[in-house]
Coordinates of C-alpha atoms in Angstrom, one line a residue:
Chain A
M1 CA 30.9 -23.0 21.7
L2 CA 30.0 -21.8 18.2
E3 CA 30.9 -23.9 15.3
L4 CA 30.7 -23.1 11.6
N5 CA 31.2 -26.2 9.4
S6 CA 31.8 -25.6 5.7
V7 CA 29.4 -22.8 5.6
S8 CA 28.6 -21.2 2.3
K9 CA 26.1 -18.5 1.5
T10 CA 24.9 -17.6 -1.9
Y11 CA 22.7 -14.6 -2.7
P12 CA 20.6 -14.4 -5.8
G13 CA 22.3 -11.5 -7.6
R14 CA 21.2 -9.3 -10.4
N15 CA 20.8 -10.7 -13.9
R16 CA 20.3 -14.1 -12.2
L17 CA 24.0 -14.4 -11.5
P18 CA 24.4 -15.7 -7.9
V19 CA 26.8 -14.0 -5.6
R20 CA 28.7 -16.3 -3.3
A21 CA 29.2 -14.3 -0.1
L22 CA 30.7 -17.1 2.0
N23 CA 32.6 -20.1 0.6
Q24 CA 33.2 -23.2 2.7
V25 CA 34.0 -21.3 5.9
S26 CA 34.8 -23.4 8.9
L27 CA 35.4 -21.9 12.3
V28 CA 35.2 -22.7 16.0
V29 CA 34.8 -20.0 18.6
G30 CA 35.2 -21.2 22.1
T31 CA 33.4 -19.9 25.2
G32 CA 35.0 -16.7 26.4
E33 CA 36.9 -15.9 23.2
F34 CA 37.1 -12.5 21.7
L35 CA 37.2 -12.7 17.9
T36 CA 37.3 -9.9 15.4
I37 CA 36.5 -10.4 11.8
V38 CA 38.3 -8.1 9.4
G39 CA 38.3 -7.8 5.6
P40 CA 37.5 -5.4 2.8
S41 CA 33.9 -4.4 1.9
G42 CA 32.0 -7.3 0.4
S43 CA 34.3 -9.9 1.8
G44 CA 31.4 -11.6 3.6
K45 CA 32.0 -10.3 7.2
S46 CA 28.5 -9.2 8.0
T47 CA 27.0 -12.3 6.2
M48 CA 29.2 -14.5 8.5
L49 CA 28.1 -12.6 11.6
F50 CA 24.4 -12.8 10.8
T51 CA 24.8 -16.5 9.8
A52 CA 26.5 -17.1 13.2
G53 CA 23.7 -15.1 14.9
A54 CA 20.8 -17.3 13.8
M55 CA 19.5 -14.6 11.5
L56 CA 20.6 -15.8 8.0
E57 CA 20.4 -19.4 7.0
P58 CA 23.5 -20.7 5.1
S59 CA 23.1 -22.2 1.6
E60 CA 25.4 -25.0 2.7
G61 CA 27.0 -26.2 5.9
T62 CA 25.9 -26.1 9.5
V63 CA 26.1 -23.7 12.3
K64 CA 26.1 -25.2 15.8
L65 CA 25.7 -23.3 19.0
G66 CA 26.3 -25.3 22.1
G67 CA 26.2 -28.4 19.9
V68 CA 22.7 -27.6 18.5
D69 CA 22.4 -27.0 14.7
I70 CA 20.6 -23.7 14.9
Y71 CA 19.1 -23.9 11.4
S72 CA 17.6 -27.3 12.0
I73 CA 15.3 -26.1 14.8
S74 CA 12.0 -24.2 14.3
K75 CA 12.0 -20.4 13.7
R76 CA 10.3 -19.9 17.0
K77 CA 13.1 -21.7 18.8
R78 CA 15.7 -19.8 16.8
A79 CA 14.1 -16.5 17.9
S80 CA 14.2 -17.7 21.5
L81 CA 17.9 -18.6 21.0
R82 CA 18.5 -15.0 19.7
R83 CA 16.8 -13.6 22.7
R84 CA 18.5 -15.6 25.4
Q85 CA 21.9 -16.6 24.0
I86 CA 22.9 -13.9 21.6
G87 CA 23.2 -10.2 21.9
F88 CA 23.4 -8.0 18.8
I89 CA 25.1 -4.6 18.3
F90 CA 24.7 -2.8 15.1
Q91 CA 26.8 -0.1 13.5
T92 CA 24.0 2.5 13.5
F93 CA 22.8 1.2 16.9
N94 CA 19.3 0.5 15.6
L95 CA 17.5 1.8 18.7
I96 CA 13.7 1.9 18.4
P97 CA 13.0 5.6 18.0
Y98 CA 9.7 5.8 19.9
L99 CA 11.0 3.9 23.0
T100 CA 12.9 5.6 25.8
C101 CA 16.4 4.4 26.7
A102 CA 15.0 2.1 29.5
E103 CA 12.4 0.7 27.2
N104 CA 14.9 0.1 24.4
V105 CA 17.1 -1.8 26.8
A106 CA 14.1 -3.7 28.3
L107 CA 12.8 -4.8 24.9
P108 CA 14.6 -8.1 24.6
A109 CA 13.5 -9.0 28.1
V110 CA 9.9 -8.1 27.3
L111 CA 10.1 -10.1 24.1
D112 CA 11.3 -13.0 26.2
G113 CA 8.2 -12.9 28.3
T114 CA 9.6 -11.1 31.3
S115 CA 7.1 -8.6 32.8
Y116 CA 7.5 -5.0 31.8
R117 CA 8.2 -3.9 35.4
D118 CA 11.0 -6.5 35.9
S119 CA 12.4 -5.8 32.5
R120 CA 12.5 -2.1 33.2
T121 CA 14.2 -2.6 36.6
R122 CA 16.8 -4.8 34.9
A123 CA 17.2 -2.2 32.1
C124 CA 17.7 0.7 34.6
E125 CA 20.3 -1.3 36.5
M126 CA 22.3 -1.9 33.2
L127 CA 22.0 1.8 32.3
N128 CA 23.1 2.9 35.7
R129 CA 26.1 0.6 35.4
L130 CA 27.1 2.2 32.2
G131 CA 26.7 5.7 33.5
L132 CA 23.4 6.4 31.8
G133 CA 21.2 6.7 34.9
N134 CA 20.3 10.3 34.0
R135 CA 19.1 9.2 30.5
I136 CA 16.6 6.5 31.4
G137 CA 13.5 8.4 30.2
H138 CA 15.2 10.0 27.1
R139 CA 14.5 8.9 23.6
P140 CA 17.4 8.0 21.2
N141 CA 17.2 11.3 19.3
E142 CA 17.9 13.1 22.6
L143 CA 21.2 11.2 23.1
S144 CA 24.7 11.7 21.9
V145 CA 26.3 9.1 19.6
G146 CA 28.3 7.6 22.4
E147 CA 25.3 7.4 24.6
R148 CA 23.4 5.6 21.9
Q149 CA 26.1 3.1 21.5
R150 CA 26.1 2.4 25.3
V151 CA 22.3 2.0 25.3
A152 CA 22.7 -0.4 22.4
L153 CA 25.3 -2.3 24.4
C154 CA 23.0 -2.4 27.4
R155 CA 20.2 -3.8 25.2
S156 CA 22.4 -6.5 23.9
L157 CA 23.3 -7.6 27.4
V158 CA 20.0 -7.3 29.2
N159 CA 19.2 -11.0 28.8
E160 CA 22.7 -12.0 29.9
P161 CA 23.6 -13.8 26.6
D162 CA 26.5 -16.2 26.1
F163 CA 27.5 -14.4 22.8
L164 CA 27.8 -10.8 21.8
L165 CA 27.8 -10.2 18.1
A166 CA 28.8 -6.7 17.0
D167 CA 28.6 -5.4 13.4
E168 CA 31.1 -2.5 13.1
P169 CA 30.6 -1.3 16.7
T170 CA 33.0 1.6 16.3
G171 CA 32.1 2.4 12.7
N172 CA 30.1 5.5 13.7
L173 CA 32.2 6.7 16.6
D174 CA 35.1 9.2 16.8
D175 CA 38.5 8.0 18.1
G176 CA 37.9 8.7 21.8
L177 CA 34.5 7.0 21.8
A178 CA 35.8 4.1 19.8
L179 CA 38.6 3.5 22.3
E180 CA 35.9 3.7 25.1
V181 CA 33.9 1.0 23.3
I182 CA 36.9 -1.2 22.7
Q183 CA 37.7 -0.9 26.4
M184 CA 34.1 -1.9 27.4
F185 CA 34.3 -5.0 25.1
L186 CA 37.6 -6.1 26.6
E187 CA 36.1 -5.7 30.1
L188 CA 33.1 -7.8 29.1
N189 CA 35.3 -10.4 27.6
D190 CA 37.3 -10.5 30.8
E191 CA 34.0 -11.2 32.6
G192 CA 33.6 -14.3 30.4
L193 CA 31.4 -13.1 27.6
T194 CA 32.2 -14.5 24.1
I195 CA 32.5 -11.7 21.6
I196 CA 32.5 -11.8 17.8
A197 CA 32.9 -8.4 16.2
V198 CA 33.1 -7.4 12.6
T199 CA 35.2 -4.3 12.1
H200 CA 37.2 -2.1 9.7
D201 CA 38.9 -0.6 12.6
L202 CA 42.4 -2.2 12.9
R203 CA 43.0 -0.7 16.3
F204 CA 39.9 -2.6 17.5
A205 CA 41.1 -5.8 15.7
E206 CA 44.6 -5.5 17.2
M207 CA 43.3 -5.3 20.7
S208 CA 41.3 -8.5 20.4
P209 CA 43.2 -11.8 21.1
R210 CA 42.0 -13.5 17.9
I211 CA 41.5 -12.0 14.4
L212 CA 39.9 -13.7 11.4
M213 CA 40.6 -12.2 8.0
L214 CA 38.0 -12.8 5.3
N215 CA 38.4 -12.0 1.6
E216 CA 35.9 -13.0 -1.2
G217 CA 34.0 -15.1 1.3
E218 CA 36.9 -17.2 2.3
V219 CA 39.1 -17.3 5.5
R220 CA 42.5 -15.9 4.5
N221 CA 44.0 -15.8 7.9
D222 CA 43.0 -16.8 11.4
T223 CA 45.4 -15.9 14.2
G224 CA 43.6 -18.5 16.2
K225 CA 44.5 -19.0 19.8
S226 CA 48.1 -19.5 18.9
G227 CA 48.5 -15.8 18.4
L228 CA 49.6 -15.8 14.7
E229 CA 50.6 -12.4 13.3
I230 CA 47.9 -10.6 11.4
V231 CA 48.7 -10.3 7.7
R232 CA 48.1 -6.6 6.6
Chain B
M1 CA 1.3 -10.9 22.1
R2 CA 2.1 -8.9 25.2
A3 CA 5.3 -7.5 23.7
S4 CA 3.4 -6.6 20.4
L5 CA 0.7 -4.8 22.4
W6 CA 3.3 -3.0 24.4
L7 CA 5.2 -1.9 21.2
V8 CA 2.0 -0.8 19.5
W9 CA 1.0 1.2 22.5
R10 CA 4.3 2.9 22.8
E11 CA 4.4 3.6 19.0
I12 CA 1.0 5.2 18.8
V13 CA 1.5 7.2 22.0
T14 CA 4.8 8.6 20.7
R15 CA 3.8 9.0 17.1
R16 CA 0.4 10.6 17.8
H17 CA 0.5 12.9 14.8
S18 CA 1.0 10.0 12.3
L19 CA -1.8 8.1 14.0
A20 CA -4.1 11.2 13.9
I21 CA -3.6 11.6 10.2
S22 CA -4.6 8.0 9.5
V23 CA -7.6 8.2 11.8
A24 CA -8.7 11.5 10.2
A25 CA -8.6 10.0 6.7
L26 CA -10.6 7.0 7.8
S27 CA -13.1 9.0 9.8
V28 CA -13.9 11.3 6.8
A29 CA -14.9 8.2 4.9
V30 CA -16.9 6.8 7.8
A31 CA -18.6 10.2 8.4
L32 CA -19.6 10.4 4.7
C33 CA -21.2 7.0 4.8
S34 CA -22.9 7.3 8.3
A35 CA -24.3 10.8 7.6
T36 CA -25.7 9.6 4.2
E37 CA -27.2 6.5 5.7
L38 CA -28.8 8.4 8.6
I39 CA -30.4 11.0 6.5
S40 CA -31.6 8.4 4.0
R41 CA -33.1 6.3 6.7
A42 CA -34.9 9.3 8.2
R43 CA -36.2 10.3 4.8
E44 CA -37.3 6.8 4.0
V45 CA -39.4 6.6 7.1
A46 CA -40.9 10.0 6.4
V47 CA -41.9 9.0 2.9
A48 CA -43.1 5.6 4.0
S49 CA -45.6 7.2 6.4
K50 CA -46.9 9.3 3.5
I51 CA -47.2 6.2 1.3
A52 CA -49.1 4.5 4.2
F53 CA -51.7 7.2 4.0
K54 CA -52.4 6.1 0.4
G55 CA -53.4 2.7 1.6
P56 CA -52.0 -0.8 1.4
A57 CA -49.7 -2.0 -1.4
L58 CA -51.7 -5.1 -1.8
R59 CA -55.4 -6.1 -1.1
I60 CA -56.2 -9.7 -1.0
I61 CA -59.8 -10.9 -1.4
P62 CA -61.3 -14.3 -2.2
A63 CA -60.8 -15.6 -5.7
G64 CA -63.5 -14.6 -8.3
L65 CA -63.9 -11.1 -6.8
N66 CA -62.3 -8.0 -8.2
H67 CA -61.5 -4.4 -7.2
I68 CA -65.0 -3.2 -8.4
D69 CA -66.7 -5.6 -6.0
L70 CA -64.3 -4.4 -3.3
A71 CA -65.1 -0.7 -4.0
R72 CA -68.8 -1.4 -3.9
F73 CA -68.6 -3.5 -0.8
E74 CA -70.2 -6.3 -2.7
L75 CA -68.1 -9.2 -1.7
G76 CA -71.0 -11.6 -0.9
T77 CA -70.7 -14.3 1.7
V78 CA -67.4 -15.8 0.5
Y79 CA -64.7 -15.4 3.1
L80 CA -61.2 -16.2 4.2
A81 CA -60.4 -18.1 7.4
E82 CA -59.3 -15.8 10.2
D83 CA -56.0 -17.7 10.5
S84 CA -55.1 -17.1 6.8
I85 CA -53.6 -13.7 7.8
K86 CA -51.0 -15.5 10.0
E87 CA -50.0 -17.7 7.1
L88 CA -49.6 -14.8 4.7
R89 CA -47.5 -12.9 7.3
Q90 CA -45.0 -15.8 7.3
E91 CA -44.9 -16.0 3.5
L92 CA -44.4 -12.3 3.0
L93 CA -42.0 -11.8 5.9
P94 CA -39.1 -10.3 3.9
W95 CA -41.3 -7.6 2.4
L96 CA -43.9 -7.1 5.1
R97 CA -44.3 -4.0 7.2
A98 CA -47.8 -4.8 8.4
A99 CA -50.8 -6.9 7.6
E100 CA -54.4 -6.3 8.6
G101 CA -57.5 -8.5 8.1
R102 CA -60.9 -6.9 7.6
L103 CA -64.5 -7.9 7.0
L104 CA -66.4 -5.7 4.4
T105 CA -70.1 -6.1 4.0
M106 CA -73.4 -4.2 3.9
A107 CA -75.1 -3.8 7.2
P108 CA -78.6 -2.4 8.2
L109 CA -78.0 1.0 9.7
D110 CA -80.8 3.1 11.1
G111 CA -83.2 1.5 8.7
R112 CA -81.0 1.5 5.6
M113 CA -78.2 -0.6 4.2
A114 CA -74.7 1.0 4.4
P115 CA -71.2 -0.3 3.9
A116 CA -69.6 -1.6 7.1
I117 CA -66.0 -2.5 7.8
G118 CA -65.1 -4.8 10.6
I119 CA -61.7 -4.1 12.0
E120 CA -59.4 -5.6 14.7
P121 CA -58.5 -2.4 16.5
S122 CA -55.2 -3.8 17.9
E123 CA -54.0 -4.7 14.4
V124 CA -55.4 -1.8 12.4
V125 CA -53.0 0.1 10.2
S126 CA -54.2 3.6 9.7
P127 CA -53.1 7.2 10.2
F128 CA -56.3 7.6 12.3
N129 CA -55.7 6.7 15.9
L130 CA -59.5 6.7 16.4
L131 CA -59.7 3.3 14.8
K132 CA -57.0 1.9 17.0
R133 CA -58.8 2.9 20.2
L134 CA -62.2 1.7 19.1
K135 CA -64.1 -0.2 21.7
V136 CA -66.6 -3.1 21.2
V137 CA -69.5 -0.9 22.0
E138 CA -68.4 1.9 19.7
V139 CA -68.4 2.7 16.0
A140 CA -66.6 5.2 13.8
L141 CA -68.2 6.9 10.8
G142 CA -66.7 7.8 7.5
S143 CA -67.0 11.5 6.8
E144 CA -69.6 11.2 4.0
L145 CA -71.7 8.7 6.0
A146 CA -71.7 11.0 9.0
E147 CA -72.9 13.9 6.9
Q148 CA -75.6 11.8 5.2
L149 CA -76.9 10.6 8.6
G150 CA -76.4 13.9 10.3
K151 CA -74.4 12.2 13.1
R152 CA -71.4 13.4 15.1
D153 CA -69.1 12.3 18.0
G154 CA -71.0 11.0 21.0
D155 CA -74.3 10.3 19.2
V156 CA -75.7 6.8 19.2
I157 CA -76.6 4.7 16.1
Q158 CA -78.5 1.5 15.6
V159 CA -76.8 -1.3 13.7
M160 CA -79.2 -4.2 13.1
N161 CA -80.7 -4.6 16.6
D162 CA -77.9 -3.2 18.7
V163 CA -77.2 0.4 19.6
F164 CA -73.6 1.8 19.5
R165 CA -72.0 5.0 20.6
I166 CA -70.2 7.0 17.8
A167 CA -66.6 7.3 18.9
G168 CA -65.8 9.8 16.2
V169 CA -66.0 10.8 12.5
L170 CA -63.0 10.0 10.3
P171 CA -61.5 12.7 8.1
S172 CA -62.2 12.4 4.4
T173 CA -59.9 10.1 2.5
G174 CA -61.5 10.5 -0.9
T175 CA -62.2 6.8 -1.1
P176 CA -65.4 4.7 -0.9
E177 CA -64.5 4.2 2.8
D178 CA -65.8 7.7 3.5
L179 CA -69.3 6.2 3.1
A180 CA -68.6 3.3 5.6
L181 CA -69.2 2.5 9.2
F182 CA -66.3 1.1 11.1
L183 CA -66.8 -1.3 14.0
D184 CA -65.2 -4.3 15.7
V185 CA -64.9 -7.3 13.4
K186 CA -66.3 -9.6 16.0
I187 CA -69.5 -7.6 16.2
L188 CA -69.8 -7.4 12.4
R189 CA -69.4 -11.2 12.2
Q190 CA -72.3 -11.6 14.4
I191 CA -74.4 -9.1 12.5
S192 CA -73.5 -10.4 9.0
G193 CA -73.2 -14.1 9.8
I194 CA -69.9 -14.3 8.0
P195 CA -67.5 -16.1 10.3
G196 CA -64.1 -14.9 8.8
I197 CA -62.6 -12.0 7.0
N198 CA -62.8 -11.1 3.3
E199 CA -60.0 -8.6 2.8
I200 CA -56.4 -8.7 3.9
R201 CA -54.4 -5.5 3.5
I202 CA -50.7 -5.9 3.0
F203 CA -48.4 -2.9 3.8
T204 CA -44.9 -3.4 2.4
K205 CA -41.6 -2.1 3.8
P206 CA -40.5 1.3 2.5
G207 CA -39.1 1.1 -1.0
I208 CA -40.4 -2.5 -1.6
A209 CA -42.2 -2.8 -4.9
A210 CA -45.5 -4.7 -4.4
F211 CA -45.1 -6.7 -7.6
E212 CA -42.8 -9.4 -6.3
P213 CA -44.9 -10.4 -3.3
A214 CA -48.1 -10.2 -5.5
E215 CA -46.6 -12.6 -8.0
L216 CA -45.6 -15.0 -5.2
L217 CA -49.1 -14.9 -3.7
Q218 CA -50.9 -15.4 -7.1
A219 CA -48.6 -18.3 -7.9
R220 CA -49.2 -20.0 -4.6
H221 CA -52.8 -19.2 -3.7
K222 CA -55.3 -19.9 -6.5
D223 CA -58.1 -19.2 -4.0
L224 CA -57.1 -15.6 -3.6
S225 CA -57.3 -12.5 -5.8
V226 CA -54.5 -10.0 -5.3
I227 CA -55.1 -6.3 -6.1
I228 CA -52.0 -4.2 -6.5
A229 CA -52.2 -0.5 -5.7
K230 CA -50.5 0.8 -8.8
S231 CA -50.9 4.5 -8.3
G232 CA -47.8 6.0 -6.8
I233 CA -46.5 3.0 -4.9
G234 CA -44.7 1.5 -7.9
T235 CA -43.0 4.8 -8.7
D236 CA -42.1 5.3 -5.1
A237 CA -40.5 1.9 -5.0
Q238 CA -38.5 2.6 -8.2
V239 CA -37.2 5.9 -6.6
Y240 CA -36.4 4.0 -3.4
S241 CA -34.7 1.2 -5.2
S242 CA -32.7 3.6 -7.4
L243 CA -31.6 5.7 -4.4
R244 CA -30.7 2.6 -2.4
H245 CA -28.6 1.3 -5.3
H246 CA -26.9 4.6 -5.6
R247 CA -26.1 4.6 -1.8
W248 CA -24.6 1.2 -2.0
V249 CA -22.5 2.2 -4.9
L250 CA -21.4 5.3 -3.0
Y251 CA -20.5 3.1 0.1
L252 CA -18.6 0.6 -2.1
I253 CA -16.6 3.4 -3.7
T254 CA -15.9 4.9 -0.3
A255 CA -14.9 1.5 1.1
T256 CA -12.6 0.9 -1.8
L257 CA -10.9 4.3 -1.4
A258 CA -10.6 3.7 2.4
G259 CA -9.2 0.2 1.7
L260 CA -6.6 1.7 -0.6
C261 CA -5.7 4.3 2.0
V262 CA -5.2 1.6 4.6
L263 CA -3.0 -0.3 2.2
L264 CA -1.0 2.8 1.4
W265 CA -0.4 3.9 4.9
S266 CA 0.4 0.3 6.0
H267 CA 2.9 0.2 3.2
L268 CA 4.4 3.6 4.1
N269 CA 4.4 2.6 7.8
S270 CA 6.2 -0.7 7.3
S271 CA 8.7 0.7 4.7
E272 CA 9.6 3.5 7.1
R273 CA 10.0 1.0 9.9
R274 CA 11.9 -1.6 7.9
V275 CA 15.1 -1.4 9.9
E276 CA 13.1 -1.2 13.2
I277 CA 11.2 -4.3 12.4
S278 CA 14.3 -6.2 11.3
T279 CA 16.0 -5.1 14.6
I280 CA 13.1 -6.4 16.6
V281 CA 13.5 -9.7 14.9
A282 CA 17.3 -9.7 15.4
I283 CA 17.0 -9.2 19.1
G284 CA 14.5 -12.0 19.5
G285 CA 11.1 -11.0 18.1
T286 CA 9.3 -13.5 15.9
S287 CA 7.4 -13.1 12.7
S288 CA 4.2 -13.3 14.6
T289 CA 5.4 -10.5 17.0
V290 CA 5.7 -8.3 13.9
L291 CA 2.5 -9.5 12.3
V292 CA 0.5 -8.9 15.4
M293 CA 2.2 -5.5 16.0
L294 CA 1.3 -4.2 12.5
S295 CA -2.2 -5.7 12.4
L296 CA -3.0 -4.3 15.9
R297 CA -1.9 -0.9 14.8
S298 CA -4.3 -1.1 11.9
V299 CA -7.1 -2.3 14.1
I300 CA -6.6 0.6 16.5
V301 CA -6.7 3.1 13.6
G302 CA -9.8 1.4 12.3
L303 CA -11.5 1.5 15.7
L304 CA -10.7 5.1 16.3
G305 CA -11.5 6.1 12.7
S306 CA -15.0 4.5 12.9
L307 CA -15.8 6.0 16.3
V308 CA -14.6 9.5 15.3
G309 CA -16.3 9.1 11.9
C310 CA -19.6 8.0 13.4
A311 CA -19.5 11.0 15.8
L312 CA -18.7 13.3 12.8
G313 CA -21.5 11.7 10.8
V314 CA -24.0 12.4 13.6
L315 CA -22.7 16.0 13.8
I316 CA -23.2 16.5 10.1
V317 CA -26.8 15.2 10.3
L318 CA -27.5 17.5 13.2
L319 CA -26.1 20.5 11.5
Q320 CA -27.6 19.8 8.1
D321 CA -30.9 18.2 8.7
V322 CA -32.4 18.5 12.2
E323 CA -35.6 16.7 11.2
S324 CA -33.5 13.6 10.6
A325 CA -31.9 13.7 14.1
S326 CA -34.6 11.4 15.5
S327 CA -33.3 8.6 13.2
I328 CA -30.0 8.7 15.1
I329 CA -31.2 7.0 18.2
W330 CA -32.7 4.1 16.2
S331 CA -29.5 3.5 14.3
I332 CA -27.4 1.4 16.8
D333 CA -27.3 -1.3 14.1
L334 CA -25.8 1.1 11.7
F335 CA -23.0 2.0 14.1
F336 CA -22.2 -1.6 14.8
A337 CA -22.3 -2.4 11.0
I338 CA -19.9 0.5 10.4
L339 CA -17.6 -0.6 13.2
A340 CA -17.5 -4.2 11.9
S341 CA -17.0 -3.1 8.3
V342 CA -14.2 -0.7 9.1
L343 CA -12.4 -3.3 11.3
I344 CA -12.7 -5.9 8.6
L345 CA -11.4 -3.3 6.1
S346 CA -8.5 -2.3 8.4
I347 CA -7.4 -5.9 8.9
T348 CA -7.7 -7.0 5.3
G349 CA -6.3 -3.8 3.9
A350 CA -3.2 -4.0 6.2
L351 CA -2.8 -7.8 6.0
P352 CA -0.8 -8.1 2.8
V353 CA 1.7 -5.5 3.9
S354 CA 1.9 -6.9 7.4
V355 CA 2.5 -10.5 6.2
L356 CA 5.2 -9.3 3.8
S357 CA 6.9 -7.3 6.5
A358 CA 6.7 -10.1 9.1
F359 CA 7.9 -13.0 6.9
R360 CA 10.5 -11.3 4.6
E361 CA 14.2 -11.8 5.0
H362 CA 15.3 -9.3 7.6
V363 CA 19.1 -9.3 7.2
S364 CA 19.1 -7.2 4.1
A365 CA 17.5 -4.3 6.0
L366 CA 20.2 -4.5 8.6
Q367 CA 23.0 -4.8 6.0
E368 CA 21.7 -2.0 3.8
Q369 CA 22.2 0.8 6.4

């Protein structure tokens, strides 16, 4: 379970005027939930995602993952938590350009201390499952956009995390590919994976069981598990 | 560590061209320094052997005697203990190339008195190998003395009551020693009754001015007179010293430029890889993973740059100055010094950028896309 308790995040802005990206946000995401975060640009969506993902320490409040305050533990333990419990997907996929598909997917496992051979085997299995068996030795610049997104998805899942955090996963995809990705997310959620996705894509949001609307760093609407109507 | 190594390996294998440019830049600097040093060393040795022909930088004789007494072989019966040469060797160690003890006296020779020089053949410093091979039953004659006596190689000569074979006649040196007889110092001690030595010849390392060791000796040993060979050696030392300083300035400038290059390419490399580094951290890498990754890359560039640079330096020497090629095989210390210097330079040059990249806040790079 992921808990955000009164989380605020303030960035040092220009001319020494601080920018409050999150303001007293509280949220509980249970195991197996699929939550999408929507809101206009600058509403604090990505800040919230990275704060929840043990990447960005809040200025106030606590973030607990499985009951552990993730910003009270050491940086090394937090990195270990990111490797084992959290999978990240980025809008521009962020694949490492000099690694092949298999190596990109194997990277989180290698970082976690798994041998290269075992990591690669696991990576190849993942790629085969997502229909990329023929792309194992290819580099990211040799792949189509959709293939890159699938490789990024494989990478985020290779260490079998409890949470998948996605920042605009359909932002760079055309309609067909976006629907494909949404379908994959739903399937993963059905398998029990907890998903938190930031999106501008309302089709994506509408297909997720729970939607959180952020504006100016505050939660304006949370459909919750009760299935409240989204306010457009 | 293993993950960092793996990432560095994959990066340099894939981005070979980028690596090659960095290595090429560094190797040019290394080649410049190594070739300059190799040629300079070879030239120093060549000039040093010419200076050695002129004689020692310092001559040490018992106090109260002077260079005129020395030139006339009129040093009397005052002498220095045989062990005093060992003591002086220790004291002059930083400047010393060689030291030789001799006994100079007048000896009865075929019914007349002639200058005689007692030498220890195993310690002799001379361009003439004849003296180094001299046996106890043999003598060598100065060119002028041989002419006066009408003697040549293989003849015999009577010194006091003993007869010796003439091992050879030395070429003319234009010094009073052309009039002298050379024989084993132990024999001359028996003949003269002087139990020690009365001249210590000090040969300094190439480029060392004799004044500093001379001052030290004069300050410490009131029982000694120190004669400095002023002609030529002082000027040679100044030239050596000036060239050496210039070389060090050149190396310092080259190292500074190379350091700036390392800093620049590290900066470009980490700026270009900002998103990649932040992604590695986001998927579970630590700051030390990034720090080791960037530092290792720099070490590899340094290592390859110094190896290629040294090879280039040797090639430049061979193409430009074949006579200096012999110095290459004696310059292992130089290659290790270059390797160590370049590695230190690569690590320190890249460290500020690596530390900044590893410990900065990574989310902004991921959000700015």
